[in-house]
CSV table of C-alpha atoms and ligand atoms in Angstrom, one decimal:
chain,number,residue,atom,x,y,z
A,1,MET,CA,-10.2,48.0,-9.4
A,2,SER,CA,-9.1,50.9,-12.2
A,3,LEU,CA,-6.1,50.1,-14.2
A,4,ILE,CA,-3.9,52.3,-16.1
A,5,ASP,CA,-2.0,50.9,-19.3
A,6,VAL,CA,1.8,51.4,-18.9
A,7,ARG,CA,4.5,51.0,-21.3
A,8,VAL,CA,8.0,49.5,-20.4
A,9,THR,CA,10.7,52.0,-21.2
A,10,GLU,CA,13.8,50.0,-19.5
A,11,VAL,CA,14.6,46.7,-18.2
A,12,ILE,CA,17.3,46.5,-16.0
A,13,ASP,CA,18.9,43.2,-14.8
A,14,GLU,CA,19.4,44.2,-11.0
A,15,SER,CA,20.5,40.7,-10.1
A,16,PRO,CA,20.5,37.4,-11.6
A,17,THR,CA,16.8,37.0,-10.2
A,18,VAL,CA,15.4,40.4,-10.0
A,19,LYS,CA,14.7,42.8,-13.0
A,20,SER,CA,13.7,46.4,-12.6
A,21,LEU,CA,11.1,47.8,-14.9
A,22,ARG,CA,10.6,51.5,-15.9
A,23,LEU,CA,7.2,52.1,-16.7
A,24,VAL,CA,5.4,55.3,-18.3
A,25,ARG,CA,1.7,55.8,-19.2
A,26,ALA,CA,0.9,54.4,-22.7
A,27,ASP,CA,-1.0,57.5,-23.5
A,28,GLY,CA,1.9,59.4,-22.8
A,29,ARG,CA,0.4,61.5,-19.8
A,30,PRO,CA,2.4,61.7,-16.4
A,31,LEU,CA,1.8,58.8,-13.9
A,32,GLY,CA,1.7,61.7,-11.2
A,33,VAL,CA,3.9,61.5,-8.0
A,34,TYR,CA,3.3,59.0,-5.2
A,35,GLN,CA,3.8,58.7,-1.5
A,36,ALA,CA,7.3,57.2,-0.5
A,37,GLY,CA,6.7,53.4,0.3
A,38,ALA,CA,3.5,53.1,-2.0
A,39,HIS,CA,3.0,49.7,-4.2
A,40,VAL,CA,0.8,49.3,-7.1
A,41,ASP,CA,-1.2,46.0,-8.1
A,42,CYS,CA,0.5,45.0,-11.4
A,43,VAL,CA,-1.4,42.9,-14.0
A,44,GLY,CA,1.2,41.4,-16.3
A,45,PRO,CA,0.7,39.1,-19.4
A,46,THR,CA,-0.6,36.3,-17.8
A,47,ALA,CA,-3.5,38.2,-16.1
A,48,ILE,CA,-2.2,37.3,-12.9
A,49,THR,CA,-2.1,40.3,-10.4
A,50,ARG,CA,0.6,40.9,-7.9
A,51,GLN,CA,1.6,43.8,-5.6
A,52,TYR,CA,5.0,45.8,-6.3
A,53,SER,CA,6.5,48.7,-4.2
A,54,LEU,CA,7.5,51.5,-6.4
A,55,CYS,CA,11.1,52.2,-6.0
A,56,SER,CA,11.9,55.0,-8.3
A,57,THR,CA,11.8,58.8,-7.1
A,58,PRO,CA,8.3,59.4,-5.6
A,59,GLU,CA,8.6,63.1,-6.7
A,60,ASP,CA,9.1,62.0,-10.3
A,61,PRO,CA,5.6,62.2,-12.3
A,62,ASP,CA,6.6,60.7,-15.5
A,63,SER,CA,7.6,57.3,-14.7
A,64,TYR,CA,7.6,54.4,-12.0
A,65,THR,CA,10.1,51.8,-11.3
A,66,ILE,CA,9.4,48.2,-10.1
A,67,ALA,CA,11.5,45.6,-9.3
A,68,VAL,CA,10.3,42.2,-9.8
A,69,LYS,CA,11.9,39.0,-8.4
A,70,ARG,CA,11.7,35.8,-10.2
A,71,GLU,CA,9.8,33.5,-7.8
A,72,THR,CA,10.9,29.9,-7.6
A,73,ASP,CA,7.4,28.8,-6.7
A,74,SER,CA,6.1,31.4,-9.4
A,75,ARG,CA,2.5,30.7,-11.1
A,76,GLY,CA,3.8,32.4,-14.1
A,77,GLY,CA,3.4,36.1,-12.5
A,78,SER,CA,6.8,36.9,-12.0
A,79,ASP,CA,8.2,34.7,-15.1
A,80,ALA,CA,6.1,36.7,-17.5
A,81,LEU,CA,7.1,40.0,-16.0
A,82,HIS,CA,10.5,38.9,-16.3
A,83,ALA,CA,10.0,38.3,-20.0
A,84,LEU,CA,8.9,41.8,-20.9
A,85,ARG,CA,10.6,43.7,-23.4
A,86,VAL,CA,10.9,47.6,-24.0
A,87,GLY,CA,7.8,48.5,-25.8
A,88,ASP,CA,5.5,45.9,-23.9
A,89,VAL,CA,2.3,47.0,-22.2
A,90,ILE,CA,1.0,45.9,-19.1
A,91,GLN,CA,-1.7,47.2,-16.4
A,92,ILE,CA,-1.0,49.0,-13.0
A,93,SER,CA,-3.5,50.2,-10.4
A,94,GLU,CA,-3.0,53.7,-8.8
A,95,PRO,CA,-0.5,53.6,-6.2
A,96,ARG,CA,-1.6,52.7,-2.4
A,97,ASN,CA,0.6,53.3,0.4
A,98,LEU,CA,0.2,50.8,3.5
A,99,ILE,CA,3.5,51.8,5.1
A,100,GLY,CA,3.4,55.5,5.1
A,101,ILE,CA,6.1,57.7,6.7
A,102,ASP,CA,4.9,59.2,10.1
A,103,PRO,CA,4.9,62.9,9.8
A,104,ASP,CA,5.4,63.3,13.4
A,105,ALA,CA,8.6,61.0,13.8
A,106,GLY,CA,11.9,62.4,14.9
A,107,HIS,CA,14.0,59.6,13.7
A,108,HIS,CA,13.1,56.9,11.2
A,109,VAL,CA,14.7,53.4,11.1
A,110,LEU,CA,14.5,51.5,7.7
A,111,VAL,CA,15.0,47.6,8.2
A,112,ALA,CA,14.9,45.4,5.0
A,113,ALA,CA,15.8,42.0,3.6
A,114,GLY,CA,16.4,41.0,0.2
A,115,ILE,CA,13.9,42.3,-2.0
A,116,GLY,CA,12.4,44.1,1.0
A,117,ILE,CA,14.6,46.8,0.2
A,118,THR,CA,12.4,48.0,-2.7
A,119,PRO,CA,9.7,50.2,-0.4
A,120,MET,CA,12.6,51.3,1.6
A,121,LEU,CA,14.3,52.7,-1.2
A,122,SER,CA,11.6,55.2,-2.1
A,123,ILE,CA,11.4,55.9,1.4
A,124,ALA,CA,15.0,56.4,1.9
A,125,ARG,CA,15.1,58.7,-1.1
A,126,TYR,CA,12.3,61.0,0.2
A,127,LEU,CA,13.7,61.2,3.6
A,128,ASP,CA,16.8,62.1,2.3
A,129,VAL,CA,15.9,64.9,-0.2
A,130,HIS,CA,13.6,66.3,2.9
A,131,GLY,CA,16.4,66.3,5.2
A,132,HIS,CA,14.9,63.9,7.8
A,133,ASP,CA,17.0,61.8,10.0
A,134,PHE,CA,16.9,58.2,9.2
A,135,ASP,CA,19.2,55.1,9.2
A,136,LEU,CA,18.8,52.3,6.7
A,137,HIS,CA,19.9,48.6,7.7
A,138,TYR,CA,19.8,46.3,4.7
A,139,PHE,CA,20.3,42.6,5.2
A,140,ALA,CA,21.3,40.4,2.3
A,141,ARG,CA,22.4,36.8,1.6
A,142,THR,CA,25.5,38.0,-0.9
A,143,GLU,CA,26.4,41.3,-2.4
A,144,THR,CA,24.9,40.0,-5.5
A,145,ASP,CA,21.7,39.4,-3.9
A,146,ALA,CA,21.7,43.1,-2.5
A,147,VAL,CA,20.0,44.7,-5.2
A,148,PHE,CA,20.0,48.4,-5.4
A,149,LEU,CA,23.3,48.4,-3.0
A,150,GLY,CA,25.3,50.4,-5.4
A,151,LEU,CA,22.8,53.0,-5.8
A,152,LEU,CA,22.2,53.4,-2.0
A,153,GLN,CA,26.1,53.5,-1.4
A,154,GLU,CA,26.1,56.3,-4.0
A,155,LYS,CA,23.0,58.3,-2.7
A,156,VAL,CA,22.8,57.7,0.9
A,157,PRO,CA,26.3,56.3,2.0
A,158,HIS,CA,26.2,58.2,5.6
A,159,LYS,CA,22.6,56.4,6.3
A,160,LEU,CA,23.4,52.9,5.1
A,161,HIS,CA,24.1,50.1,7.2
A,162,ALA,CA,24.5,47.1,4.9
A,163,HIS,CA,24.7,43.8,6.6
A,164,ILE,CA,25.7,41.5,4.0
A,165,SER,CA,26.2,37.6,4.5
A,166,VAL,CA,25.5,38.0,8.2
A,167,PRO,CA,24.3,34.7,9.8
A,168,ARG,CA,20.6,34.5,10.6
A,169,THR,CA,21.7,34.1,14.3
A,170,ASP,CA,23.4,37.4,14.2
A,171,GLN,CA,20.5,39.5,13.0
A,172,ALA,CA,18.8,40.1,16.1
A,173,PRO,CA,21.7,41.3,18.2
A,174,ILE,CA,22.5,43.6,15.4
A,175,LEU,CA,19.1,45.1,15.3
A,176,ARG,CA,19.4,45.6,19.2
A,177,LYS,CA,22.4,47.3,18.9
A,178,ALA,CA,21.0,49.5,16.3
A,179,LEU,CA,17.5,50.3,18.2
A,180,ALA,CA,19.8,51.2,21.6
A,181,ALA,CA,19.3,54.6,22.6
A,182,LEU,CA,17.0,55.8,19.7
A,183,PRO,CA,16.3,59.5,19.6
A,184,ALA,CA,12.8,60.3,20.8
A,185,ARG,CA,9.6,59.8,18.5
A,186,SER,CA,11.4,57.0,16.4
A,187,HIS,CA,9.7,55.1,14.2
A,188,LEU,CA,10.6,51.5,12.5
A,189,TYR,CA,9.6,50.5,9.0
A,190,MET,CA,10.3,47.2,7.7
A,191,CYS,CA,9.9,44.8,4.8
A,192,GLY,CA,11.3,41.2,3.9
A,193,PRO,CA,10.4,37.7,4.1
A,194,GLU,CA,7.9,36.9,7.1
A,195,GLU,CA,10.2,35.1,9.2
A,196,PHE,CA,12.6,38.0,9.2
A,197,MET,CA,9.9,40.6,9.7
A,198,ASP,CA,8.9,38.8,13.0
A,199,LYS,CA,12.1,38.7,14.1
A,200,VAL,CA,12.6,42.5,13.5
A,201,ALA,CA,9.1,43.2,15.3
A,202,ALA,CA,10.3,41.2,18.3
A,203,VAL,CA,13.6,43.3,18.7
A,204,ALA,CA,11.9,46.7,17.8
A,205,GLN,CA,9.1,45.7,20.5
A,206,GLU,CA,12.0,46.0,23.2
A,207,ALA,CA,12.6,49.6,22.3
A,208,LEU,CA,9.5,51.3,20.7
A,209,PRO,CA,5.6,51.0,21.2
A,210,THR,CA,3.7,49.1,18.6
A,211,GLU,CA,2.2,52.1,16.9
A,212,SER,CA,5.5,53.2,15.9
A,213,ILE,CA,6.4,49.8,14.2
A,214,HIS,CA,5.5,49.6,10.6
A,215,ARG,CA,5.5,46.4,8.3
A,216,GLU,CA,5.1,46.0,4.7
A,217,ASN,CA,3.5,42.6,4.0
A,218,PHE,CA,2.7,41.3,0.7
A,219,HIS,CA,2.1,37.8,2.1
A,220,ALA,CA,-1.4,36.5,2.5
A,221,ASN,CA,-2.2,35.0,6.0
A,222,GLU,CA,-3.5,31.5,5.9
A,223,GLN,CA,-7.3,31.4,6.3
A,224,PRO,CA,-9.4,29.0,8.2
A,225,SER,CA,-11.6,26.9,6.3
A,226,ALA,CA,-15.4,27.7,5.7
A,227,ASP,CA,-16.6,25.3,8.1
A,228,GLU,CA,-14.6,27.2,11.1
A,229,ASN,CA,-16.5,30.4,10.2
A,230,THR,CA,-19.6,31.7,11.7
A,231,GLU,CA,-22.5,33.4,10.0
A,232,PHE,CA,-23.3,37.1,10.8
A,233,ASP,CA,-25.1,39.9,9.2
A,234,VAL,CA,-24.0,43.1,7.5
A,235,GLU,CA,-25.7,46.2,7.4
A,236,PHE,CA,-25.1,48.5,4.6
A,237,GLU,CA,-26.7,51.8,3.1
A,238,ASP,CA,-29.7,50.8,5.8
A,239,GLU,CA,-30.1,47.3,4.5
A,240,THR,CA,-29.2,44.1,6.3
A,241,TYR,CA,-27.3,41.3,4.4
A,242,HIS,CA,-26.7,37.9,5.6
A,243,VAL,CA,-23.2,36.6,5.2
A,244,PRO,CA,-23.1,32.6,5.6
A,245,ALA,CA,-20.0,30.8,6.7
A,246,ASP,CA,-18.9,30.1,3.2
A,247,ARG,CA,-19.1,33.5,1.6
A,248,THR,CA,-17.0,36.7,1.9
A,249,ILE,CA,-18.5,39.9,3.0
A,250,VAL,CA,-17.4,41.7,0.0
A,251,SER,CA,-19.0,39.1,-2.4
A,252,VAL,CA,-22.2,39.4,-0.5
A,253,LEU,CA,-22.0,43.3,-0.9
A,254,GLN,CA,-21.1,43.0,-4.3
A,255,ASP,CA,-23.8,40.6,-5.4
A,256,GLU,CA,-26.9,41.5,-3.0
A,257,ALA,CA,-26.5,45.0,-2.4
A,258,GLY,CA,-24.7,46.0,-5.9
A,259,ALA,CA,-22.1,47.9,-3.9
A,260,GLU,CA,-19.1,49.2,-5.6
A,261,VAL,CA,-16.2,47.9,-3.4
A,262,ASP,CA,-13.3,47.3,-5.5
A,263,THR,CA,-11.1,44.4,-4.9
A,264,SER,CA,-7.8,43.3,-6.2
A,265,CYS,CA,-5.6,40.4,-4.2
A,266,GLU,CA,-8.7,39.0,-2.5
A,267,GLU,CA,-6.1,37.7,0.2
A,268,GLY,CA,-6.0,40.2,2.6
A,269,ILE,CA,-2.8,41.8,1.4
A,270,CYS,CA,-3.2,44.8,-1.0
A,271,GLY,CA,-5.8,47.1,1.0
A,272,THR,CA,-8.2,47.9,-2.2
A,273,CYS,CA,-11.4,46.5,-0.2
A,274,ILE,CA,-11.0,48.7,3.1
A,275,MET,CA,-14.2,49.6,4.4
A,276,THR,CA,-15.2,51.6,7.3
A,277,VAL,CA,-16.8,50.0,10.2
A,278,LEU,CA,-19.7,52.1,11.8
A,279,GLU,CA,-20.6,49.5,14.2
A,280,GLY,CA,-19.7,46.1,15.5
A,281,ASP,CA,-16.6,44.0,16.3
A,282,PRO,CA,-14.4,43.1,13.2
A,283,GLU,CA,-12.7,39.8,13.1
A,284,HIS,CA,-9.4,40.8,11.3
A,285,ARG,CA,-7.9,38.1,9.1
A,286,ASP,CA,-5.7,40.4,6.8
A,287,ASN,CA,-1.9,41.4,6.7
A,288,VAL,CA,-2.8,45.1,5.7
A,289,LEU,CA,-3.9,46.9,8.7
A,290,THR,CA,-1.8,47.7,11.6
A,291,ALA,CA,-1.9,46.3,14.9
A,292,ALA,CA,-3.1,49.9,16.2
A,293,GLU,CA,-5.9,49.8,13.2
A,294,LYS,CA,-7.2,46.5,14.2
A,295,GLU,CA,-7.2,47.3,17.6
A,296,ALA,CA,-9.3,50.5,16.9
A,297,GLY,CA,-11.9,48.6,15.0
A,298,GLU,CA,-12.7,51.2,12.6
A,299,THR,CA,-11.5,49.6,9.1
A,300,ILE,CA,-12.0,46.0,7.8
A,301,THR,CA,-10.7,44.4,4.6
A,302,VAL,CA,-13.9,42.7,3.4
A,303,CYS,CA,-12.2,40.3,1.4
A,304,VAL,CA,-11.1,38.0,3.9
A,305,SER,CA,-12.1,39.6,7.5
A,306,ARG,CA,-15.2,38.7,9.3
A,307,SER,CA,-17.3,39.5,12.3
A,308,ARG,CA,-17.2,38.6,16.1
A,309,SER,CA,-20.4,40.2,16.7
A,310,PRO,CA,-24.0,39.4,15.0
A,311,LEU,CA,-23.9,42.6,12.9
A,312,LEU,CA,-21.5,44.7,11.3
A,313,ARG,CA,-22.5,48.1,10.1
A,314,LEU,CA,-20.4,49.3,7.2
A,315,ASP,CA,-19.8,52.1,4.9
A,316,TYR,CA,-17.5,52.9,2.1
A,317,PHE,CA,-14.0,53.8,3.2
B,1,LIG,S1,-8.8,42.9,-2.0
B,1,LIG,FE1,-6.7,43.0,-1.1
B,1,LIG,S2,-7.0,43.2,0.9
B,1,LIG,FE2,-8.9,42.9,0.2
């Protein structure tokens, strides 16, 4: 993974648990524009890598903003980012987009809960500036927890539906009402806690085809233990390599084939290690690829996913 040094130029307390950090390149060059909904890998002072959605204006090439929630079970990553001061330097990857706006959609429904608002912020800014039809449903426990609510009320008041302090049992009925009688070619994008997204997905499936439902997911799936894995072979650049039950595809390709496959999270949540499947039946174990992409079987995240067929033929993505 190639990383860029970035300097913190602004730190804002967005809520008691969320700080936003404005970042510019340490060498003074522009960072470049990014696709709305993109995220970066962020390597903070403790060298822990985490994924953060970019929530600045996508078309501003000079700076990126990330919003960091202090996690109660933090291994130090979010605490260290909360301790950063203006002038400190950290590292980020190039932006990657796993929840891209569908260019053929006639209407967009954005659904966020809590800190899941961050990718929706850049998507909402993009859709608004470019005159696309959309609605944003924002669920938060309290007004204090609803980071960027003031900004959204100012920028997209006519598109924003803020659902603050709504009991969990009321979330599904609110969504069901919101998704009734959607315009043709509507697409839905969601981000939030797992349980919330499962609920949104279940309601969305009543109204939309699976391929129109998009999910931003920074949580790793629990992986089976190695003794539940099967062995298989991988063919890469006309050579065949054995992947034993206790090794990942990417470790075999890097160590034995000398393949230059970048990795970052190694948990199936960032998309850095995606490769092309030329032949074989991948067993997807990641939270990166969409249901449609998994069904198509043309790509695989080689840090966690495996194979149902005896052989997988792979190439760089
Ligand atoms: S390295 Fe992140 S998905 Fe594989």
